[in-house]
Amino acid sequence: MRTRLFTPYKIGDMELKNRISVPPMCQYQAKDGKATTWHKVHYGKLAGSGAALVCIEAMAVTPDGRISGSDLGLWSDELGWSLSEIVETMRAIDPSTKIAVQINHAGRKASERAPWLGGHLSQEEGGWEPVAPSAVSAGSDRPVPREMLPGGIEAVIQAFAYAAQRAQKAGVDAIEIHMAHGYLLHQFLSPLSNLRTDEYGGSFENRIRLPLAVFDAMKKAAPQVQLGVRVSATDWLEGGWNLKETIDFLNILKAHGCAFADVSTGGLHEDQKIPVGYGYQLPFARAVRLQTGLPTIACGLIKDARQAESVLVEGTADLVDVGREMLLNPHWGWQAALQLNEKVEFPPSYVRGMHR
Ligand code: FNR
């Protein structure tokens, strides 16, 4: 009998050969938003990992929407071509692997150094002034961002739409809008970071207004791709964005044509208390799947094949994200097949290595 992990799945008309997904993971290797050799090799490896779906890291919609100066961007046609080079490389390695890209604006969490250097990059050091729904800093060691004016909000919606158009043109199968981890759209959702008194702040309806407008604009701009979202299902803090609001919002997005939900948590506030452990975010994915019926991707410390299989068998999710394990072992998918005694079509060049 087939394992659930290797049972094909469909999101809209996107056919996935199994249930393994690689979540977006920033590499901090871009030059002026453009992909480098690193990206082609890295995403080529992941295309050949045995995963059915690989999501390319967060790509910024504007230069000031980058987390760091070395993020990928999608704010010009030239950068769209740069993305198409990554896509072509991935298709050359394994055309059966489906390709998603995450699209983001970092908001108040912009102008960071690469994580291995750490900290905020000030304007004196070549950084830039972050913008946000409200002039509330992301942490005690972070600057107070500039509150966005209505004109800036309109421009951001446009920038997301153009980025979606470029991603579709570059040939991706799916787009994941980054509404999680404390970045701009999550900042609008959460009452802890959104203190606005206009139509974009206050009530649930007002806080979801911009993320929903971004979704609609991207859907219109890129109708041929599967458009889904990554959400933080909780801020892990009293008075923050929570699971109930997440589910209500996802049900609205579903009615607007959302194709999938990739369920993560946290990242908004420095006082968050996260009980990190094996599969610690799974209850959130389960609640989303059961209460929205959206194709659901579970994420967070899913490390081995048997654990991934049980997540699926228990009905917690439809797909599993394998992130850091995939960085350590970019053949995780093939090894999972061997561990679960699955008969899958290994890459012909590797087949001799499989017979041990
Ligand atoms: C990440 N993560 C992340 N998340 C996201 O939504 N967009 C991104 O670009 C990134 N970038 C990123 C870079 C690196 C190096 C890591 C390790 C992580 C979070 C990632 O997608 C995933 O949610 C977490 O790593 C948890 O899953 P794993 O690694 O426990 O399987």
mmCIF file of C-alpha atoms and ligand atoms in Angstrom:
data_model
loop_
_atom_site.group_PDB
_atom_site.id
_atom_site.type_symbol
_atom_site.label_atom_id
_atom_site.label_comp_id
_atom_site.label_asym_id
_atom_site.label_seq_id
_atom_site.Cartn_x
_atom_site.Cartn_y
_atom_site.Cartn_z
ATOM 1 C CA MET A 1 0.000 0.000 0.000
ATOM 2 C CA ARG A 2 1.171 3.524 -0.787
ATOM 3 C CA THR A 3 2.243 5.723 2.079
ATOM 4 C CA ARG A 4 0.373 8.994 2.425
ATOM 5 C CA LEU A 5 3.651 10.914 2.019
ATOM 6 C CA PHE A 6 4.047 9.545 -1.501
ATOM 7 C CA THR A 7 0.424 9.762 -2.552
ATOM 8 C CA PRO A 8 -0.009 12.433 -5.241
ATOM 9 C CA TYR A 9 -2.071 15.521 -4.476
ATOM 10 C CA LYS A 10 -3.587 18.363 -6.455
ATOM 11 C CA ILE A 11 -3.878 22.039 -5.620
ATOM 12 C CA GLY A 12 -6.182 23.375 -8.325
ATOM 13 C CA ASP A 13 -4.627 22.092 -11.529
ATOM 14 C CA MET A 14 -1.140 21.841 -9.997
ATOM 15 C CA GLU A 15 -0.297 18.147 -9.749
ATOM 16 C CA LEU A 16 2.078 17.256 -6.960
ATOM 17 C CA LYS A 17 3.869 13.914 -7.135
ATOM 18 C CA ASN A 18 3.937 13.559 -3.341
ATOM 19 C CA ARG A 19 3.207 15.546 -0.160
ATOM 20 C CA ILE A 20 6.688 16.930 0.501
ATOM 21 C CA SER A 21 7.107 20.698 0.257
ATOM 22 C CA VAL A 22 10.183 22.860 0.800
ATOM 23 C CA PRO A 23 9.220 26.107 2.545
ATOM 24 C CA PRO A 24 10.717 29.459 1.518
ATOM 25 C CA MET A 25 14.143 30.051 3.083
ATOM 26 C CA CYS A 26 16.039 33.299 2.449
ATOM 27 C CA GLN A 27 19.618 32.788 1.365
ATOM 28 C CA TYR A 28 20.869 36.397 1.677
ATOM 29 C CA GLN A 29 22.970 35.934 -1.455
ATOM 30 C CA ALA A 30 21.308 38.340 -3.924
ATOM 31 C CA LYS A 31 22.972 41.376 -5.487
ATOM 32 C CA ASP A 32 20.640 44.395 -5.866
ATOM 33 C CA GLY A 33 17.689 42.022 -5.737
ATOM 34 C CA LYS A 34 19.107 39.792 -8.460
ATOM 35 C CA ALA A 35 19.781 36.058 -8.224
ATOM 36 C CA THR A 36 23.396 34.871 -8.200
ATOM 37 C CA THR A 37 25.039 31.530 -9.002
ATOM 38 C CA TRP A 38 24.254 30.536 -5.406
ATOM 39 C CA HIS A 39 20.512 30.643 -6.083
ATOM 40 C CA LYS A 40 20.720 28.621 -9.277
ATOM 41 C CA VAL A 41 22.763 25.872 -7.626
ATOM 42 C CA HIS A 42 20.751 25.939 -4.404
ATOM 43 C CA TYR A 43 17.318 25.805 -6.076
ATOM 44 C CA GLY A 44 18.588 23.313 -8.637
ATOM 45 C CA LYS A 45 19.539 21.043 -5.726
ATOM 46 C CA LEU A 46 16.128 21.480 -4.112
ATOM 47 C CA ALA A 47 14.375 20.774 -7.421
ATOM 48 C CA GLY A 48 16.189 17.450 -7.356
ATOM 49 C CA SER A 49 15.443 16.759 -3.688
ATOM 50 C CA GLY A 50 12.479 14.461 -4.255
ATOM 51 C CA ALA A 51 10.066 17.101 -2.900
ATOM 52 C CA ALA A 52 6.953 17.721 -4.982
ATOM 53 C CA LEU A 53 6.864 21.466 -4.324
ATOM 54 C CA VAL A 54 9.718 23.888 -3.733
ATOM 55 C CA CYS A 55 8.977 27.443 -2.670
ATOM 56 C CA ILE A 56 11.642 29.964 -3.616
ATOM 57 C CA GLU A 57 12.550 32.308 -0.756
ATOM 58 C CA ALA A 58 10.833 35.632 0.021
ATOM 59 C CA MET A 59 11.210 38.044 -2.894
ATOM 60 C CA ALA A 60 10.629 41.697 -2.078
ATOM 61 C CA VAL A 61 8.066 43.828 -3.906
ATOM 62 C CA THR A 62 10.064 47.047 -3.422
ATOM 63 C CA PRO A 63 13.686 47.781 -2.472
ATOM 64 C CA ASP A 64 12.584 49.095 0.953
ATOM 65 C CA GLY A 65 10.516 45.939 1.426
ATOM 66 C CA ARG A 66 13.628 43.767 1.600
ATOM 67 C CA ILE A 67 14.505 42.174 4.915
ATOM 68 C CA SER A 68 18.176 42.758 4.067
ATOM 69 C CA GLY A 69 20.139 44.328 1.237
ATOM 70 C CA SER A 70 20.948 40.829 -0.013
ATOM 71 C CA ASP A 71 17.335 39.645 -0.511
ATOM 72 C CA LEU A 72 15.909 38.700 -3.870
ATOM 73 C CA GLY A 73 13.526 41.247 -5.381
ATOM 74 C CA LEU A 74 10.779 41.419 -7.981
ATOM 75 C CA TRP A 75 10.359 45.180 -8.383
ATOM 76 C CA SER A 76 11.550 45.371 -12.015
ATOM 77 C CA ASP A 77 11.235 43.366 -15.214
ATOM 78 C CA GLU A 78 14.965 42.672 -15.069
ATOM 79 C CA LEU A 79 14.429 40.963 -11.720
ATOM 80 C CA GLY A 80 11.565 39.000 -13.258
ATOM 81 C CA TRP A 81 14.043 37.657 -15.830
ATOM 82 C CA SER A 82 16.424 36.816 -13.025
ATOM 83 C CA LEU A 83 13.670 34.711 -11.396
ATOM 84 C CA SER A 84 13.013 32.975 -14.720
ATOM 85 C CA GLU A 85 16.655 31.830 -14.746
ATOM 86 C CA ILE A 86 16.162 30.112 -11.387
ATOM 87 C CA VAL A 87 12.935 28.533 -12.677
ATOM 88 C CA GLU A 88 14.634 27.279 -15.862
ATOM 89 C CA THR A 89 17.461 25.730 -13.842
ATOM 90 C CA MET A 90 14.976 23.965 -11.584
ATOM 91 C CA ARG A 91 12.958 22.624 -14.529
ATOM 92 C CA ALA A 92 16.163 21.331 -16.130
ATOM 93 C CA ILE A 93 16.994 19.336 -12.992
ATOM 94 C CA ASP A 94 13.518 17.835 -12.462
ATOM 95 C CA PRO A 95 10.584 19.028 -14.560
ATOM 96 C CA SER A 96 8.157 17.133 -12.314
ATOM 97 C CA THR A 97 8.942 19.375 -9.334
ATOM 98 C CA LYS A 98 6.443 22.217 -8.977
ATOM 99 C CA ILE A 99 7.786 25.663 -8.238
ATOM 100 C CA ALA A 100 6.338 28.314 -5.963
ATOM 101 C CA VAL A 101 7.752 31.676 -5.001
ATOM 102 C CA GLN A 102 7.066 33.667 -1.877
ATOM 103 C CA ILE A 103 6.354 37.377 -2.301
ATOM 104 C CA ASN A 104 6.922 39.732 0.598
ATOM 105 C CA HIS A 105 7.268 43.209 1.989
ATOM 106 C CA ALA A 106 9.245 43.290 5.228
ATOM 107 C CA GLY A 107 7.628 46.450 6.653
ATOM 108 C CA ARG A 108 9.167 47.368 9.992
ATOM 109 C CA LYS A 109 11.443 44.307 9.864
ATOM 110 C CA ALA A 110 13.346 45.691 6.856
ATOM 111 C CA SER A 111 16.972 46.825 6.675
ATOM 112 C CA GLU A 112 18.435 43.947 8.664
ATOM 113 C CA ARG A 113 21.888 42.476 8.375
ATOM 114 C CA ALA A 114 22.156 38.872 7.187
ATOM 115 C CA PRO A 115 21.299 36.650 10.182
ATOM 116 C CA TRP A 116 24.881 35.439 10.597
ATOM 117 C CA LEU A 117 25.896 39.105 11.156
ATOM 118 C CA GLY A 118 22.752 39.985 13.125
ATOM 119 C CA GLY A 119 20.972 43.210 13.995
ATOM 120 C CA HIS A 120 19.534 46.202 12.217
ATOM 121 C CA LEU A 121 21.458 48.008 9.472
ATOM 122 C CA SER A 122 21.170 51.741 10.196
ATOM 123 C CA GLN A 123 20.830 54.394 7.487
ATOM 124 C CA GLU A 124 24.376 55.601 8.294
ATOM 125 C CA GLU A 125 25.632 52.083 7.476
ATOM 126 C CA GLY A 126 23.789 51.931 4.139
ATOM 127 C CA GLY A 127 20.407 50.759 5.413
ATOM 128 C CA TRP A 128 17.057 52.481 4.940
ATOM 129 C CA GLU A 129 14.058 53.663 6.941
ATOM 130 C CA PRO A 130 11.469 50.887 7.388
ATOM 131 C CA VAL A 131 7.768 51.604 6.905
ATOM 132 C CA ALA A 132 4.888 49.999 8.813
ATOM 133 C CA PRO A 133 1.179 50.357 9.563
ATOM 134 C CA SER A 134 2.078 52.328 12.705
ATOM 135 C CA ALA A 135 5.133 53.936 14.220
ATOM 136 C CA VAL A 136 5.746 50.960 16.532
ATOM 137 C CA SER A 137 9.149 49.304 16.525
ATOM 138 C CA ALA A 138 9.670 45.573 16.017
ATOM 139 C CA GLY A 139 11.737 45.346 19.196
ATOM 140 C CA SER A 140 13.764 47.280 21.736
ATOM 141 C CA ASP A 141 16.852 47.132 19.479
ATOM 142 C CA ARG A 142 14.966 48.097 16.314
ATOM 143 C CA PRO A 143 14.141 51.578 14.934
ATOM 144 C CA VAL A 144 10.697 53.146 15.027
ATOM 145 C CA PRO A 145 9.322 52.752 11.466
ATOM 146 C CA ARG A 146 7.581 55.444 9.461
ATOM 147 C CA GLU A 147 3.776 55.098 9.463
ATOM 148 C CA MET A 148 2.451 54.460 5.962
ATOM 149 C CA LEU A 149 0.207 57.097 4.395
ATOM 150 C CA PRO A 150 -2.838 56.056 2.305
ATOM 151 C CA GLY A 151 -0.864 56.748 -0.907
ATOM 152 C CA GLY A 152 1.894 54.408 0.292
ATOM 153 C CA ILE A 153 -0.675 51.696 0.984
ATOM 154 C CA GLU A 154 -2.035 51.987 -2.575
ATOM 155 C CA ALA A 155 1.523 51.801 -3.937
ATOM 156 C CA VAL A 156 2.233 48.630 -1.936
ATOM 157 C CA ILE A 157 -0.887 46.923 -3.330
ATOM 158 C CA GLN A 158 0.306 47.815 -6.847
ATOM 159 C CA ALA A 159 3.830 46.577 -6.097
ATOM 160 C CA PHE A 160 2.502 43.181 -4.938
ATOM 161 C CA ALA A 161 0.383 42.951 -8.105
ATOM 162 C CA TYR A 162 3.328 43.753 -10.414
ATOM 163 C CA ALA A 163 5.491 41.226 -8.592
ATOM 164 C CA ALA A 164 2.798 38.568 -9.073
ATOM 165 C CA GLN A 165 2.604 39.370 -12.776
ATOM 166 C CA ARG A 166 6.389 39.006 -13.110
ATOM 167 C CA ALA A 167 6.397 35.738 -11.166
ATOM 168 C CA GLN A 168 3.706 34.296 -13.432
ATOM 169 C CA LYS A 169 5.675 35.416 -16.480
ATOM 170 C CA ALA A 170 8.809 33.791 -15.042
ATOM 171 C CA GLY A 171 6.937 30.476 -15.150
ATOM 172 C CA VAL A 172 6.244 29.569 -11.524
ATOM 173 C CA ASP A 173 3.335 27.246 -10.738
ATOM 174 C CA ALA A 174 2.329 28.905 -7.480
ATOM 175 C CA ILE A 175 2.770 32.072 -5.454
ATOM 176 C CA GLU A 176 2.772 32.219 -1.681
ATOM 177 C CA ILE A 177 1.974 35.657 -0.234
ATOM 178 C CA HIS A 178 3.934 36.229 2.941
ATOM 179 C CA MET A 179 1.399 37.197 5.585
ATOM 180 C CA ALA A 180 3.399 35.664 8.434
ATOM 181 C CA HIS A 181 6.469 36.093 10.661
ATOM 182 C CA GLY A 182 5.877 39.730 11.535
ATOM 183 C CA TYR A 183 6.390 41.170 8.049
ATOM 184 C CA LEU A 184 4.266 43.979 6.574
ATOM 185 C CA LEU A 185 0.999 42.140 5.899
ATOM 186 C CA HIS A 186 1.154 40.389 9.275
ATOM 187 C CA GLN A 187 1.883 43.823 10.838
ATOM 188 C CA PHE A 188 -1.439 45.025 9.405
ATOM 189 C CA LEU A 189 -3.268 41.919 10.700
ATOM 190 C CA SER A 190 -2.039 42.107 14.273
ATOM 191 C CA PRO A 191 -3.506 44.581 16.759
ATOM 192 C CA LEU A 192 -0.089 44.661 18.447
ATOM 193 C CA SER A 193 1.584 46.316 15.440
ATOM 194 C CA ASN A 194 -1.403 47.989 13.779
ATOM 195 C CA LEU A 195 -2.642 50.953 15.833
ATOM 196 C CA ARG A 196 -4.166 52.804 12.877
ATOM 197 C CA THR A 197 -7.409 54.687 13.299
ATOM 198 C CA ASP A 198 -8.306 54.817 9.579
ATOM 199 C CA GLU A 199 -10.036 52.064 7.572
ATOM 200 C CA TYR A 200 -6.884 49.874 7.767
ATOM 201 C CA GLY A 201 -6.797 49.580 11.573
ATOM 202 C CA GLY A 202 -8.960 48.742 14.557
ATOM 203 C CA SER A 203 -11.614 46.113 13.849
ATOM 204 C CA PHE A 204 -10.866 42.688 12.313
ATOM 205 C CA GLU A 205 -12.488 43.871 9.053
ATOM 206 C CA ASN A 206 -10.192 46.897 8.951
ATOM 207 C CA ARG A 207 -6.990 44.983 9.856
ATOM 208 C CA ILE A 208 -7.560 42.415 7.095
ATOM 209 C CA ARG A 209 -8.389 45.138 4.528
ATOM 210 C CA LEU A 210 -4.883 45.616 3.118
ATOM 211 C CA PRO A 211 -3.859 41.895 3.095
ATOM 212 C CA LEU A 212 -7.168 41.085 1.366
ATOM 213 C CA ALA A 213 -6.706 43.902 -1.174
ATOM 214 C CA VAL A 214 -3.190 42.592 -1.869
ATOM 215 C CA PHE A 215 -4.580 39.090 -2.374
ATOM 216 C CA ASP A 216 -7.263 40.326 -4.798
ATOM 217 C CA ALA A 217 -4.819 42.470 -6.772
ATOM 218 C CA MET A 218 -2.356 39.582 -7.094
ATOM 219 C CA LYS A 219 -5.093 37.156 -8.106
ATOM 220 C CA LYS A 220 -6.116 39.521 -10.877
ATOM 221 C CA ALA A 221 -2.504 40.084 -11.952
ATOM 222 C CA ALA A 222 -1.544 36.383 -11.990
ATOM 223 C CA PRO A 223 -4.699 34.364 -12.693
ATOM 224 C CA GLN A 224 -2.853 31.297 -14.008
ATOM 225 C CA VAL A 225 -0.860 30.416 -10.884
ATOM 226 C CA GLN A 226 -2.072 28.831 -7.670
ATOM 227 C CA LEU A 227 -2.183 31.733 -5.243
ATOM 228 C CA GLY A 228 -1.911 30.875 -1.558
ATOM 229 C CA VAL A 229 -0.771 32.454 1.668
ATOM 230 C CA ARG A 230 1.615 31.843 4.515
ATOM 231 C CA VAL A 231 0.096 32.855 7.829
ATOM 232 C CA SER A 232 1.240 33.061 11.408
ATOM 233 C CA ALA A 233 -1.707 31.450 13.151
ATOM 234 C CA THR A 234 -0.839 33.153 16.445
ATOM 235 C CA ASP A 235 1.414 35.888 17.809
ATOM 236 C CA TRP A 236 1.914 33.719 20.926
ATOM 237 C CA LEU A 237 0.917 36.731 22.988
ATOM 238 C CA GLU A 238 -2.206 37.910 24.796
ATOM 239 C CA GLY A 239 -4.034 40.539 22.720
ATOM 240 C CA GLY A 240 -2.276 39.541 19.495
ATOM 241 C CA TRP A 241 -3.431 37.979 16.202
ATOM 242 C CA ASN A 242 -4.835 34.556 17.063
ATOM 243 C CA LEU A 243 -6.057 31.248 15.681
ATOM 244 C CA LYS A 244 -9.717 32.265 15.516
ATOM 245 C CA GLU A 245 -8.908 35.390 13.494
ATOM 246 C CA THR A 246 -6.592 33.322 11.296
ATOM 247 C CA ILE A 247 -9.388 30.867 10.495
ATOM 248 C CA ASP A 248 -11.951 33.618 9.886
ATOM 249 C CA PHE A 249 -9.507 35.398 7.571
ATOM 250 C CA LEU A 250 -8.604 32.206 5.689
ATOM 251 C CA ASN A 251 -12.280 31.434 5.119
ATOM 252 C CA ILE A 252 -12.674 34.889 3.562
ATOM 253 C CA LEU A 253 -9.535 34.363 1.462
ATOM 254 C CA LYS A 254 -10.890 30.992 0.363
ATOM 255 C CA ALA A 255 -14.030 32.693 -0.937
ATOM 256 C CA HIS A 256 -11.719 35.051 -2.855
ATOM 257 C CA GLY A 257 -9.946 32.117 -4.537
ATOM 258 C CA CYS A 258 -7.096 31.284 -2.162
ATOM 259 C CA ALA A 259 -5.577 27.954 -3.213
ATOM 260 C CA PHE A 260 -3.673 26.889 -0.073
ATOM 261 C CA ALA A 261 -2.556 27.884 3.418
ATOM 262 C CA ASP A 262 0.973 27.346 4.707
ATOM 263 C CA VAL A 263 0.578 27.501 8.471
ATOM 264 C CA SER A 264 3.343 28.908 10.611
ATOM 265 C CA THR A 265 3.301 31.010 13.802
ATOM 266 C CA GLY A 266 4.963 33.948 15.543
ATOM 267 C CA GLY A 267 7.615 36.399 14.438
ATOM 268 C CA LEU A 268 5.741 39.603 15.240
ATOM 269 C CA HIS A 269 6.715 40.497 18.779
ATOM 270 C CA GLU A 270 9.858 40.176 20.863
ATOM 271 C CA ASP A 271 7.851 39.036 23.925
ATOM 272 C CA GLN A 272 6.399 35.980 22.154
ATOM 273 C CA LYS A 273 6.706 32.755 24.160
ATOM 274 C CA ILE A 274 6.978 29.845 21.748
ATOM 275 C CA PRO A 275 7.050 26.276 23.092
ATOM 276 C CA VAL A 276 9.434 25.144 20.337
ATOM 277 C CA GLY A 277 9.610 21.377 19.924
ATOM 278 C CA TYR A 278 9.126 18.560 17.468
ATOM 279 C CA GLY A 279 6.107 19.524 15.289
ATOM 280 C CA TYR A 280 5.147 22.366 17.655
ATOM 281 C CA GLN A 281 2.979 24.186 15.108
ATOM 282 C CA LEU A 282 0.963 21.150 14.041
ATOM 283 C CA PRO A 283 -2.170 21.883 16.125
ATOM 284 C CA PHE A 284 -2.557 25.164 14.211
ATOM 285 C CA ALA A 285 -2.336 23.463 10.823
ATOM 286 C CA ARG A 286 -4.866 20.886 11.971
ATOM 287 C CA ALA A 287 -7.355 23.531 13.098
ATOM 288 C CA VAL A 288 -6.927 25.436 9.831
ATOM 289 C CA ARG A 289 -7.413 22.309 7.741
ATOM 290 C CA LEU A 290 -10.514 21.180 9.626
ATOM 291 C CA GLN A 291 -12.160 24.598 9.876
ATOM 292 C CA THR A 292 -11.391 26.006 6.417
ATOM 293 C CA GLY A 293 -11.072 22.937 4.194
ATOM 294 C CA LEU A 294 -8.190 24.688 2.407
ATOM 295 C CA PRO A 295 -5.285 22.581 1.159
ATOM 296 C CA THR A 296 -3.045 22.962 4.205
ATOM 297 C CA ILE A 297 0.718 22.802 4.564
ATOM 298 C CA ALA A 298 2.067 22.046 8.040
ATOM 299 C CA CYS A 299 5.430 23.390 9.032
ATOM 300 C CA GLY A 300 7.969 23.528 11.841
ATOM 301 C CA LEU A 301 10.438 20.882 12.961
ATOM 302 C CA ILE A 302 9.107 18.136 10.758
ATOM 303 C CA LYS A 303 12.304 16.199 10.531
ATOM 304 C CA ASP A 304 11.911 12.594 9.542
ATOM 305 C CA ALA A 305 9.875 10.534 7.134
ATOM 306 C CA ARG A 306 7.849 8.601 9.711
ATOM 307 C CA GLN A 307 6.909 11.779 11.560
ATOM 308 C CA ALA A 308 5.881 13.385 8.255
ATOM 309 C CA GLU A 309 3.814 10.319 7.383
ATOM 310 C CA SER A 310 1.952 10.398 10.709
ATOM 311 C CA VAL A 311 1.161 14.133 10.304
ATOM 312 C CA LEU A 312 -0.623 13.244 7.066
ATOM 313 C CA VAL A 313 -2.262 10.029 8.289
ATOM 314 C CA GLU A 314 -3.688 11.827 11.333
ATOM 315 C CA GLY A 315 -5.331 14.377 9.016
ATOM 316 C CA THR A 316 -3.329 17.317 10.359
ATOM 317 C CA ALA A 317 -2.289 18.580 6.930
ATOM 318 C CA ASP A 318 -2.284 17.807 3.217
ATOM 319 C CA LEU A 319 1.410 18.601 2.695
ATOM 320 C CA VAL A 320 4.416 18.848 4.999
ATOM 321 C CA ASP A 321 7.094 21.508 4.851
ATOM 322 C CA VAL A 322 10.617 20.218 5.404
ATOM 323 C CA GLY A 323 12.872 23.238 5.798
ATOM 324 C CA ARG A 324 16.123 23.086 7.732
ATOM 325 C CA GLU A 325 16.388 19.306 7.310
ATOM 326 C CA MET A 326 16.292 19.878 3.566
ATOM 327 C CA LEU A 327 19.140 22.408 3.825
ATOM 328 C CA LEU A 328 21.235 19.788 5.621
ATOM 329 C CA ASN A 329 20.193 16.973 3.345
ATOM 330 C CA PRO A 330 18.918 18.130 -0.049
ATOM 331 C CA HIS A 331 18.060 14.533 -0.966
ATOM 332 C CA TRP A 332 15.642 14.218 1.949
ATOM 333 C CA GLY A 333 12.775 13.242 -0.352
ATOM 334 C CA TRP A 334 14.596 10.304 -1.902
ATOM 335 C CA GLN A 335 15.826 9.129 1.495
ATOM 336 C CA ALA A 336 12.276 9.335 2.855
ATOM 337 C CA ALA A 337 11.142 7.052 0.026
ATOM 338 C CA LEU A 338 13.836 4.525 0.915
ATOM 339 C CA GLN A 339 12.955 4.698 4.628
ATOM 340 C CA LEU A 340 9.266 4.120 3.944
ATOM 341 C CA ASN A 341 9.962 1.389 1.360
ATOM 342 C CA GLU A 342 8.234 3.424 -1.327
ATOM 343 C CA LYS A 343 8.620 2.596 -4.965
ATOM 344 C CA VAL A 344 9.262 5.965 -6.596
ATOM 345 C CA GLU A 345 11.091 6.855 -9.757
ATOM 346 C CA PHE A 346 14.541 7.868 -8.630
ATOM 347 C CA PRO A 347 16.556 10.175 -10.895
ATOM 348 C CA PRO A 348 18.117 7.768 -13.432
ATOM 349 C CA SER A 349 21.600 9.113 -12.721
ATOM 350 C CA TYR A 350 21.239 8.124 -9.053
ATOM 351 C CA VAL A 351 19.601 4.720 -9.465
ATOM 352 C CA ARG A 352 22.829 2.702 -9.207
ATOM 353 C CA GLY A 353 23.476 4.396 -5.858
ATOM 354 C CA MET A 354 20.096 3.232 -4.525
ATOM 355 C CA HIS A 355 20.864 -0.499 -4.831
ATOM 356 C CA ARG A 356 22.796 -1.201 -1.683
HETATM 357 C C1 FNR B 1 13.452 30.611 7.019
HETATM 358 N N1 FNR B 1 12.059 30.777 7.102
HETATM 359 C C2 FNR B 1 11.426 31.611 6.198
HETATM 360 N N2 FNR B 1 10.063 31.685 6.203
HETATM 361 C C3 FNR B 1 9.411 32.384 5.258
HETATM 362 O O1 FNR B 1 8.181 32.409 5.271
HETATM 363 N N3 FNR B 1 10.117 33.044 4.284
HETATM 364 C C4 FNR B 1 11.471 33.023 4.219
HETATM 365 O O2 FNR B 1 12.067 33.566 3.273
HETATM 366 C C5 FNR B 1 12.160 32.338 5.243
HETATM 367 N N4 FNR B 1 13.530 32.318 5.312
HETATM 368 C C6 FNR B 1 14.183 31.401 6.118
HETATM 369 C C7 FNR B 1 15.565 31.209 6.004
HETATM 370 C C8 FNR B 1 16.212 30.212 6.733
HETATM 371 C C9 FNR B 1 17.668 29.982 6.541
HETATM 372 C C10 FNR B 1 15.454 29.419 7.633
HETATM 373 C C11 FNR B 1 16.106 28.310 8.431
HETATM 374 C C12 FNR B 1 14.106 29.631 7.781
HETATM 375 C C13 FNR B 1 11.247 29.871 7.931
HETATM 376 C C14 FNR B 1 11.067 28.522 7.221
HETATM 377 O O3 FNR B 1 10.333 28.667 6.025
HETATM 378 C C15 FNR B 1 10.340 27.497 8.105
HETATM 379 O O4 FNR B 1 9.070 27.999 8.407
HETATM 380 C C16 FNR B 1 11.096 27.237 9.398
HETATM 381 O O5 FNR B 1 12.460 26.987 9.155
HETATM 382 C C17 FNR B 1 10.475 26.063 10.164
HETATM 383 O O6 FNR B 1 10.509 24.880 9.393
HETATM 384 P P1 FNR B 1 11.671 23.764 9.622
HETATM 385 O O7 FNR B 1 12.979 24.376 9.234
HETATM 386 O O8 FNR B 1 11.644 23.412 11.102
HETATM 387 O O9 FNR B 1 11.284 22.607 8.747
#
